[in-house]
Short mmCIF file of C-alpha atoms and ligand atoms in Angstrom, two decimals:
data_model
loop_
_atom_site.label_atom_id
_atom_site.label_comp_id
_atom_site.label_asym_id
_atom_site.label_seq_id
_atom_site.Cartn_x
_atom_site.Cartn_y
_atom_site.Cartn_z
CA MET A 11 5.58 -40.28 -17.82
CA SER A 12 7.47 -38.10 -15.38
CA SER A 13 6.06 -34.96 -16.98
CA LYS A 14 2.62 -36.02 -15.68
CA LEU A 15 3.86 -35.68 -12.12
CA LYS A 16 5.60 -32.38 -12.69
CA THR A 17 4.20 -29.34 -10.93
CA PRO A 18 2.67 -27.07 -13.56
CA ILE A 19 4.27 -23.72 -14.22
CA TYR A 20 2.12 -20.74 -13.32
CA ASP A 21 3.36 -17.40 -14.55
CA LEU A 22 2.45 -14.89 -11.86
CA PHE A 23 3.72 -12.05 -13.99
CA SER A 24 2.12 -12.87 -17.33
CA PRO A 25 0.24 -9.87 -18.72
CA GLU A 26 -3.18 -11.48 -18.13
CA ASN A 27 -2.35 -12.53 -14.56
CA LEU A 28 -1.02 -9.09 -13.72
CA LEU A 29 -4.23 -7.63 -15.04
CA ASN A 30 -6.46 -10.02 -13.13
CA PRO A 31 -4.62 -12.30 -10.67
CA TYR A 32 -7.80 -13.70 -9.11
CA SER A 33 -8.31 -16.66 -11.46
CA LEU A 34 -4.65 -17.64 -11.04
CA PHE A 35 -4.95 -17.27 -7.26
CA LYS A 36 -8.02 -19.54 -7.34
CA LYS A 37 -6.20 -22.18 -9.39
CA LEU A 38 -3.15 -22.05 -7.13
CA ARG A 39 -5.26 -22.19 -3.97
CA SER A 40 -7.05 -25.34 -5.08
CA GLU A 41 -4.17 -27.09 -6.90
CA HIS A 42 -0.95 -25.91 -5.20
CA PRO A 43 -1.75 -23.72 -2.19
CA VAL A 44 1.94 -23.68 -1.19
CA TYR A 45 3.71 -23.27 -4.51
CA PHE A 46 7.31 -22.68 -5.47
CA SER A 47 7.47 -20.51 -8.56
CA GLU A 48 10.62 -21.47 -10.44
CA LEU A 49 9.95 -18.61 -12.80
CA ASN A 50 9.93 -16.04 -10.02
CA GLY A 51 12.20 -17.75 -7.51
CA PHE A 52 9.81 -17.55 -4.55
CA TRP A 53 7.17 -19.53 -2.69
CA ILE A 54 3.61 -18.25 -2.76
CA LEU A 55 0.86 -18.93 -0.19
CA THR A 56 -2.72 -18.45 -1.35
CA ARG A 57 -4.92 -19.96 1.44
CA TYR A 58 -6.31 -17.56 4.03
CA ALA A 59 -5.28 -19.86 6.91
CA ASP A 60 -1.67 -20.15 5.67
CA VAL A 61 -1.31 -16.43 4.97
CA TYR A 62 -2.84 -15.53 8.35
CA GLU A 63 -0.48 -17.88 10.16
CA ALA A 64 2.54 -16.67 8.19
CA LEU A 65 1.73 -13.07 9.17
CA HIS A 66 2.10 -14.16 12.82
CA ASP A 67 5.06 -16.54 12.34
CA GLU A 68 8.22 -15.33 14.09
CA ARG A 69 10.30 -17.63 11.90
CA LEU A 70 9.57 -15.34 8.95
CA SER A 71 11.60 -12.16 8.64
CA SER A 72 10.44 -8.88 7.17
CA ASN A 73 14.00 -7.79 6.51
CA ARG A 74 14.07 -7.88 2.74
CA ASN A 75 17.07 -5.58 2.38
CA GLN A 76 19.09 -8.37 0.73
CA LEU A 77 16.45 -8.64 -2.00
CA TYR A 78 16.85 -4.98 -2.76
CA ILE A 79 20.64 -5.15 -2.51
CA ASN A 80 20.60 -7.98 -5.07
CA ARG A 81 19.36 -5.42 -7.57
CA PHE A 82 22.53 -3.40 -7.03
CA HIS A 83 24.68 -5.88 -8.98
CA ASN A 84 25.58 -3.32 -11.60
CA ILE A 85 25.21 -0.24 -9.44
CA ASP A 86 28.12 1.39 -7.61
CA ILE A 87 27.04 1.17 -3.97
CA ASN A 88 28.70 4.55 -3.23
CA ALA A 89 26.41 6.10 -5.81
CA VAL A 90 23.34 5.20 -3.72
CA ASN A 91 24.68 6.07 -0.27
CA ASN A 92 22.06 8.70 0.54
CA PHE A 93 19.32 6.28 -0.42
CA ILE A 94 20.77 3.49 1.73
CA ASN A 95 21.09 5.81 4.74
CA LEU A 96 17.46 6.72 4.43
CA ALA A 97 16.04 3.28 3.62
CA SER A 98 18.03 1.16 6.07
CA ASN A 99 15.87 2.17 9.02
CA PHE A 100 12.40 1.25 7.74
CA LEU A 101 9.92 -0.12 10.25
CA VAL A 102 8.38 -2.45 7.69
CA GLU A 103 11.80 -4.07 7.15
CA ALA A 104 12.57 -4.54 10.86
CA ASP A 105 12.12 -7.67 12.98
CA PRO A 106 11.67 -7.74 16.77
CA PRO A 107 13.13 -6.51 19.04
CA GLU A 108 14.07 -3.47 16.85
CA HIS A 109 10.61 -3.46 15.27
CA THR A 110 8.89 -3.39 18.67
CA THR A 111 10.85 -0.32 19.78
CA GLN A 112 10.53 1.50 16.45
CA ARG A 113 6.77 0.88 16.20
CA LYS A 114 6.19 2.12 19.75
CA ILE A 115 7.85 5.40 18.78
CA VAL A 116 5.80 6.15 15.66
CA LEU A 117 2.48 4.82 16.98
CA PRO A 118 1.39 8.04 18.78
CA GLY A 119 1.18 9.77 15.38
CA PHE A 120 -1.46 7.29 14.17
CA THR A 121 -3.83 6.65 17.07
CA ASN A 122 -7.57 7.34 16.90
CA ALA A 123 -7.02 10.52 18.90
CA ALA A 124 -4.23 11.83 16.62
CA VAL A 125 -6.10 11.00 13.43
CA LYS A 126 -9.30 12.68 14.72
CA THR A 127 -7.45 16.01 14.85
CA TRP A 128 -6.90 15.80 11.07
CA ARG A 129 -10.55 15.17 10.13
CA SER A 130 -11.33 18.75 9.17
CA THR A 131 -8.06 19.08 7.21
CA ILE A 132 -8.94 15.97 5.22
CA GLN A 133 -12.52 17.19 4.66
CA GLU A 134 -11.31 20.56 3.45
CA THR A 135 -8.70 19.01 1.14
CA ILE A 136 -11.28 16.76 -0.51
CA LYS A 137 -13.77 19.62 -0.82
CA ASP A 138 -11.16 21.85 -2.49
CA LEU A 139 -10.21 19.10 -4.91
CA LEU A 140 -13.82 18.38 -5.88
CA ASP A 141 -14.59 22.11 -6.22
CA LYS A 142 -12.15 22.12 -9.14
CA PHE A 143 -14.49 19.79 -11.06
CA GLN A 144 -17.37 22.27 -11.00
CA GLY A 145 -18.69 22.78 -14.52
CA LYS A 146 -16.94 19.64 -15.75
CA HIS A 147 -18.74 16.45 -16.79
CA SER A 148 -15.81 14.08 -16.91
CA ILE A 149 -12.61 13.53 -14.94
CA ASP A 150 -9.93 10.92 -14.51
CA ILE A 151 -10.29 9.50 -10.99
CA VAL A 152 -6.54 8.79 -10.82
CA THR A 153 -4.91 11.85 -12.32
CA ASP A 154 -7.50 14.32 -10.99
CA LEU A 155 -8.27 12.84 -7.57
CA SER A 156 -6.76 9.65 -6.12
CA GLY A 157 -3.24 10.37 -7.36
CA ILE A 158 -3.26 13.80 -5.70
CA LEU A 159 -5.33 13.45 -2.53
CA PRO A 160 -3.04 11.23 -0.37
CA GLY A 161 -0.06 13.50 -1.09
CA LEU A 162 -1.99 16.65 -0.24
CA VAL A 163 -3.33 15.12 2.98
CA MET A 164 0.07 13.83 3.98
CA THR A 165 1.94 17.10 3.37
CA LYS A 166 -0.66 18.88 5.50
CA ILE A 167 -0.51 16.46 8.41
CA PHE A 168 3.28 16.53 8.24
CA GLY A 169 3.04 20.32 8.37
CA ILE A 170 5.18 20.80 5.24
CA PRO A 171 5.21 24.48 4.19
CA GLU A 172 3.30 25.00 0.94
CA LYS A 173 6.38 26.04 -1.05
CA HIS A 174 8.04 22.66 -0.39
CA ARG A 175 5.00 20.39 -0.87
CA ASP A 176 5.51 19.41 -4.53
CA ASN A 177 9.18 18.58 -4.00
CA PHE A 178 8.45 16.70 -0.79
CA ILE A 179 6.09 14.36 -2.64
CA LYS A 180 8.25 14.06 -5.74
CA TRP A 181 11.33 13.12 -3.71
CA ALA A 182 9.39 10.52 -1.69
CA LEU A 183 7.98 8.97 -4.87
CA ASP A 184 11.46 8.84 -6.47
CA ILE A 185 12.74 7.02 -3.39
CA GLY A 186 9.72 4.68 -3.40
CA ALA A 187 10.25 3.91 -7.09
CA PHE A 188 13.68 2.47 -6.36
CA TRP A 189 12.79 0.85 -3.03
CA GLY A 190 9.71 -1.09 -3.94
CA THR A 191 10.02 -1.80 -7.64
CA PRO A 192 11.48 -5.05 -8.95
CA ASP A 193 14.49 -4.99 -11.26
CA SER A 194 13.91 -2.94 -14.34
CA GLN A 195 15.89 -2.01 -17.42
CA ASN A 196 16.58 1.53 -16.38
CA ILE A 197 17.45 0.66 -12.78
CA GLN A 198 20.63 2.81 -12.94
CA ALA A 199 18.64 5.94 -13.74
CA ILE A 200 15.98 5.12 -11.09
CA ALA A 201 18.73 4.53 -8.50
CA SER A 202 20.51 7.76 -9.30
CA GLN A 203 17.27 9.75 -9.10
CA ALA A 204 16.39 8.08 -5.79
CA ASN A 205 19.82 8.92 -4.41
CA HIS A 206 19.55 12.61 -5.31
CA SER A 207 16.03 12.81 -3.94
CA ALA A 208 17.08 11.06 -0.71
CA ALA A 209 19.65 13.80 -0.08
CA TYR A 210 17.15 16.61 -0.70
CA PHE A 211 14.42 14.89 1.32
CA SER A 212 16.70 14.38 4.36
CA ALA A 213 17.92 17.97 4.20
CA LEU A 214 14.37 19.35 4.13
CA ILE A 215 13.22 17.19 7.06
CA LYS A 216 16.27 18.20 9.09
CA GLN A 217 15.51 21.85 8.43
CA ILE A 218 11.89 21.31 9.53
CA ILE A 219 13.04 19.42 12.64
CA ALA A 220 15.12 22.44 13.67
CA GLU A 221 12.10 24.74 13.21
CA ARG A 222 9.64 22.43 15.06
CA LYS A 223 12.03 22.05 17.97
CA GLU A 224 11.79 25.82 18.40
CA GLU A 225 8.05 25.90 17.80
CA PRO A 226 6.29 22.51 18.13
CA GLY A 227 2.90 22.00 16.51
CA THR A 228 0.33 19.18 16.30
CA ASP A 229 1.74 17.83 13.02
CA ILE A 230 3.33 14.36 12.68
CA ILE A 231 6.90 15.70 12.60
CA SER A 232 6.35 17.48 15.96
CA LEU A 233 4.80 14.30 17.43
CA LEU A 234 7.68 12.21 16.16
CA ILE A 235 10.32 14.63 17.50
CA ALA A 236 8.75 14.38 20.95
CA ALA A 237 8.61 10.56 20.77
CA TYR A 238 12.20 10.27 19.49
CA GLU A 239 13.51 12.55 22.23
CA GLU A 240 11.53 10.79 24.95
CA ASN A 241 13.04 7.46 23.89
CA GLY A 242 16.56 8.84 23.37
CA ILE A 243 16.57 8.06 19.62
CA ASP A 244 18.88 9.95 17.26
CA LEU A 245 16.80 12.56 15.39
CA ASN A 246 18.94 11.90 12.30
CA LYS A 247 16.78 8.79 11.83
CA LEU A 248 13.58 10.80 11.62
CA PRO A 249 13.74 11.50 7.85
CA SER A 250 13.69 7.74 7.34
CA SER A 251 10.43 7.37 9.31
CA CYS A 252 8.91 10.28 7.36
CA VAL A 253 9.74 8.90 3.94
CA GLU A 254 8.56 5.42 4.90
CA ILE A 255 5.20 6.72 6.11
CA LEU A 256 4.79 8.71 2.91
CA ILE A 257 5.68 5.83 0.62
CA ALA A 258 3.59 3.30 2.56
CA GLY A 259 0.53 5.53 2.64
CA TYR A 260 0.64 7.15 -0.78
CA VAL A 261 0.34 4.54 -3.51
CA THR A 262 -1.86 2.21 -1.40
CA THR A 263 -4.45 4.93 -0.77
CA THR A 264 -4.30 6.11 -4.40
CA ASP A 265 -4.88 2.57 -5.62
CA LEU A 266 -7.64 1.83 -3.15
CA ILE A 267 -9.68 4.90 -4.12
CA ALA A 268 -9.47 3.94 -7.81
CA ASN A 269 -10.16 0.24 -7.15
CA GLY A 270 -13.11 1.20 -4.94
CA VAL A 271 -14.63 3.59 -7.49
CA HIS A 272 -14.15 0.94 -10.18
CA ALA A 273 -15.79 -1.80 -8.06
CA LEU A 274 -18.78 0.45 -7.27
CA LEU A 275 -19.29 1.51 -10.88
CA GLU A 276 -19.01 -2.08 -12.08
CA HIS A 277 -21.67 -3.15 -9.54
CA PRO A 278 -24.55 -0.67 -9.96
CA GLU A 279 -26.81 -2.48 -7.47
CA GLU A 280 -24.24 -2.15 -4.73
CA LEU A 281 -23.65 1.47 -5.70
CA GLN A 282 -27.38 2.17 -5.46
CA LYS A 283 -27.53 0.38 -2.10
CA LEU A 284 -24.78 2.67 -0.81
CA LYS A 285 -26.49 5.80 -2.15
CA ASP A 286 -29.73 4.73 -0.44
CA ASN A 287 -27.97 3.77 2.81
CA PRO A 288 -24.96 6.09 3.32
CA GLU A 289 -24.46 4.56 6.77
CA LEU A 290 -23.06 1.49 4.95
CA ILE A 291 -19.95 3.46 3.96
CA ASN A 292 -17.56 1.83 6.47
CA SER A 293 -18.70 -1.65 5.56
CA ALA A 294 -18.42 -0.74 1.83
CA ILE A 295 -14.83 0.44 2.31
CA GLU A 296 -13.83 -2.82 4.02
CA GLU A 297 -15.36 -4.70 1.09
CA MET A 298 -13.45 -2.54 -1.42
CA ILE A 299 -10.19 -3.46 0.35
CA ARG A 300 -11.11 -7.16 0.38
CA PHE A 301 -12.49 -7.33 -3.14
CA ASP A 302 -9.63 -5.62 -4.99
CA THR A 303 -6.74 -5.46 -2.51
CA PRO A 304 -4.30 -2.66 -3.40
CA GLY A 305 -1.31 -4.66 -2.08
CA PRO A 306 -2.08 -8.21 -3.24
CA ILE A 307 1.35 -9.62 -2.29
CA ILE A 308 3.81 -8.96 0.53
CA LEU A 309 7.14 -10.72 0.93
CA ARG A 310 8.83 -12.48 3.82
CA ILE A 311 12.12 -14.41 4.19
CA ALA A 312 12.38 -17.79 5.99
CA LYS A 313 14.78 -17.32 8.92
CA GLU A 314 15.08 -21.10 9.30
CA GLU A 315 13.96 -24.23 7.51
CA LEU A 316 10.21 -24.68 7.91
CA CYS A 317 7.27 -26.71 6.71
CA ILE A 318 4.07 -25.07 5.46
CA GLY A 319 1.19 -27.13 4.10
CA GLY A 320 3.43 -30.19 3.90
CA LYS A 321 6.12 -28.41 1.85
CA ASN A 322 9.65 -28.00 3.15
CA ILE A 323 10.88 -24.47 2.71
CA SER A 324 14.62 -23.89 3.12
CA GLN A 325 16.23 -21.13 5.17
CA GLY A 326 16.62 -17.91 3.20
CA SER A 327 13.69 -18.66 0.85
CA VAL A 328 11.50 -15.78 -0.23
CA ILE A 329 7.80 -16.37 0.58
CA ALA A 330 5.07 -14.28 -1.04
CA LEU A 331 2.01 -13.95 1.18
CA ALA A 332 -0.82 -13.40 -1.28
CA LEU A 333 -3.16 -11.17 0.73
CA GLY A 334 -5.28 -10.74 -2.41
CA ALA A 335 -5.71 -14.53 -2.72
CA ALA A 336 -6.44 -14.96 1.00
CA ASN A 337 -9.12 -12.29 0.67
CA HIS A 338 -10.87 -14.45 -1.96
CA ASP A 339 -10.59 -17.80 -0.16
CA PRO A 340 -14.03 -19.51 -0.10
CA GLU A 341 -13.00 -21.29 3.13
CA LYS A 342 -13.07 -17.89 4.79
CA PHE A 343 -15.52 -15.78 2.74
CA ASP A 344 -18.91 -16.85 1.39
CA SER A 345 -19.13 -16.21 -2.37
CA PRO A 346 -15.76 -14.42 -2.36
CA GLU A 347 -16.09 -13.27 -5.99
CA VAL A 348 -19.23 -11.31 -5.11
CA PHE A 349 -18.79 -7.61 -4.27
CA ASP A 350 -21.12 -7.21 -1.29
CA ILE A 351 -20.95 -3.91 0.60
CA THR A 352 -22.93 -5.41 3.51
CA ARG A 353 -20.52 -8.35 3.98
CA SER A 354 -20.21 -9.17 7.68
CA PRO A 355 -17.98 -10.36 9.17
CA ASN A 356 -15.28 -9.18 6.79
CA GLU A 357 -11.97 -10.17 8.31
CA HIS A 358 -9.88 -9.33 5.24
CA LEU A 359 -6.09 -9.15 5.34
CA GLY A 360 -5.81 -6.04 3.14
CA PHE A 361 -4.09 -4.09 5.93
CA GLY A 362 -1.90 -7.08 6.88
CA LYS A 363 -2.04 -8.58 10.39
CA GLY A 364 0.31 -9.24 13.25
CA ILE A 365 3.16 -6.98 14.30
CA HIS A 366 3.46 -5.23 10.91
CA SER A 367 -0.27 -4.60 10.47
CA CYS A 368 -0.83 -1.28 8.74
CA LEU A 369 0.21 1.63 10.91
CA GLY A 370 -1.88 4.04 8.85
CA ALA A 371 -5.11 1.99 8.78
CA ILE A 372 -7.09 4.45 10.96
CA LEU A 373 -5.96 7.37 8.81
CA ALA A 374 -6.62 5.48 5.56
CA ARG A 375 -10.11 4.47 6.71
CA MET A 376 -10.99 8.04 7.65
CA GLU A 377 -9.64 9.46 4.38
CA LEU A 378 -11.53 6.86 2.35
CA ASN A 379 -14.73 7.40 4.32
CA ILE A 380 -14.68 11.15 3.69
CA CYS A 381 -13.57 10.76 0.06
CA PHE A 382 -16.30 8.28 -0.94
CA THR A 383 -19.05 10.02 1.06
CA THR A 384 -18.23 13.36 -0.59
CA LEU A 385 -17.84 11.83 -4.06
CA LEU A 386 -21.24 10.10 -3.92
CA ARG A 387 -22.95 13.19 -2.58
CA ARG A 388 -21.47 15.55 -5.16
CA MET A 389 -21.36 13.21 -8.19
CA PRO A 390 -24.27 10.83 -7.69
CA ASN A 391 -24.53 10.09 -11.42
CA MET A 392 -20.93 9.08 -11.89
CA MET A 393 -20.36 6.28 -14.43
CA LEU A 394 -17.40 4.71 -16.25
CA SER A 395 -16.58 6.61 -19.41
CA PRO A 396 -17.63 4.44 -22.40
CA GLU A 397 -15.23 6.26 -24.74
CA LYS A 398 -12.13 5.94 -22.59
CA PRO A 399 -11.50 2.53 -21.03
CA PRO A 400 -9.64 2.35 -17.70
CA ILE A 401 -5.91 1.57 -17.79
CA PRO A 402 -5.05 -0.86 -14.98
CA LYS A 403 -1.55 -1.15 -13.53
CA ARG A 404 0.29 -4.18 -14.90
CA GLU A 405 3.86 -3.73 -13.64
CA ASN A 406 3.90 -6.11 -10.66
CA LEU A 407 1.65 -7.62 -8.00
CA ILE A 408 2.99 -5.47 -5.17
CA PHE A 409 0.67 -2.63 -6.17
CA LYS A 410 -2.68 -3.24 -7.85
CA GLY A 411 -4.56 -0.20 -9.05
CA PHE A 412 -5.15 1.96 -12.10
CA HIS A 413 -3.00 4.38 -14.07
CA SER A 414 -6.16 5.93 -15.45
CA LEU A 415 -9.87 5.64 -14.61
CA PRO A 416 -11.93 8.08 -16.69
CA VAL A 417 -15.49 8.70 -15.43
CA LYS A 418 -18.45 10.82 -16.55
CA PHE A 419 -21.06 12.50 -14.35
C1 HEM B 520 -5.75 1.73 1.74
C2 HEM B 520 -4.59 2.10 2.14
C3 HEM B 520 -3.54 1.18 2.73
C4 HEM B 520 -3.35 -0.17 2.59
C5 HEM B 520 -4.16 -1.14 1.77
C6 HEM B 520 -2.18 -0.51 3.39
C7 HEM B 520 -1.68 -1.79 3.53
C8 HEM B 520 -0.63 -2.15 4.36
C9 HEM B 520 -0.16 -3.50 4.58
C10 HEM B 520 -0.70 -4.74 3.89
C11 HEM B 520 0.85 -3.45 5.48
C12 HEM B 520 1.66 -4.64 6.02
C13 HEM B 520 3.01 -4.79 5.34
C14 HEM B 520 3.76 -6.01 5.82
O1 HEM B 520 3.29 -6.74 6.70
O2 HEM B 520 4.87 -6.26 5.27
C15 HEM B 520 1.05 -2.07 5.83
C16 HEM B 520 1.99 -1.61 6.69
C17 HEM B 520 2.24 -0.28 6.91
N1 HEM B 520 1.47 0.79 6.48
FE1 HEM B 520 -0.19 0.69 5.34
N2 HEM B 520 -1.71 0.62 3.98
C18 HEM B 520 -2.52 1.68 3.64
C19 HEM B 520 -2.41 2.99 4.03
C20 HEM B 520 -1.41 3.47 4.84
C21 HEM B 520 -1.27 4.83 5.26
C22 HEM B 520 -2.23 5.97 4.91
C23 HEM B 520 -0.12 4.91 6.01
C24 HEM B 520 0.53 6.07 6.68
C25 HEM B 520 0.20 7.30 6.59
C26 HEM B 520 0.45 3.57 6.06
C27 HEM B 520 1.61 3.23 6.72
C28 HEM B 520 2.06 1.94 6.92
C29 HEM B 520 3.29 1.63 7.64
C30 HEM B 520 4.27 2.62 8.25
C31 HEM B 520 3.40 0.22 7.64
C32 HEM B 520 4.51 -0.62 8.29
C33 HEM B 520 4.06 -1.03 9.67
C34 HEM B 520 5.05 -1.96 10.34
O3 HEM B 520 5.93 -2.52 9.70
O4 HEM B 520 4.93 -2.10 11.58
N3 HEM B 520 -0.36 2.72 5.36
N4 HEM B 520 0.11 -1.29 5.15
#
């Protein structure tokens, strides 16, 4: 009899839910909108209103360092010192008042005015990448385009000399692999790689800082040096800001381009509408972010005991804010399962909200705008490759995208 009253067990990480979390999100939202997952050890919020409020709730902390440290149980802490030095100063992990100060310092690098100065660099980078496809009739959107573009753009706007660009990206991705990925079997190897890469990354940025102090430019590192000095912040912390910006902006943009191409190709009427009305591009991009959110879940920690949706949540609990579920809540969006590039209003939470809302949103929107406009102009006949099915990511719900998305044109 008691089993009837028991809360059902939903496996957020089952292979089918990782592949397509939207039906699970729908079930959770209607049956248990504030749900404690015994399997995963965290609460999950799936209603737009709850997620929106949680993003603005000062009783929730973004400092998830303890979660990451928990993964160190069988790792010698001294063996990851370089990594810890670099990762302990991340903006996205900070709460006010530190967050307020840190954000003020990096903000000048990401304003409308700053991002505008990179427009031609982004255009040129995309043009060069697409030029390489001349004479070809098939490519993989991920390995040939979306997995390369954000790194190329970022190294250029950071002003990284060409000879260091590949390493710069590789080191940042090694660090990101250890920082953001849940426990895995080869965590020791990932940790060791991240630690080595953290040392190399810091050394390179310090070398570039010395050069830019002599000869400042308009790149992000020069802007950050000026902001750090103006606010009396130790420049030794600058490599941390650089790696965070790279990690935060790389995988998300890669995933969004692939998710967006996939959504368009799966909805030929919407694709045709966009080809006929290129001025719909900005609205289409917002819909791509809403429809298949690249970061479907972000985590917070309860700083004190609190009550959400009638459920008592104890201090220290981990709470997953399901941005992807909120973006499909019928209370907020009409026909949320419909991909509609003219959707208006479209107040999705794909870039977060509140004090941690995406710092790189203006840059991401510009990059996506140029990328999709150029793609549609140069490859108007693009279609999914019938011979090679896409390979979606299935590792976790922190990043949702594709490992491979073959297309023909
Ligand atoms: C489509 C691409 C992107 C998506 C979907 C995305 C999404 C997000 C989300 C959801 C957050 C909030 C995290 C939280 O509240 O815990 C965030 C924060 C952040 N994003 Fe993005 N992002 C994108 C691109 C970028 C780019 C291109 C950059 C930088 C070049 C960037 C830099 C950041 C930073 C630094 C933060 C932390 C801000 C803070 O804590 O104050 N993002 N992003």
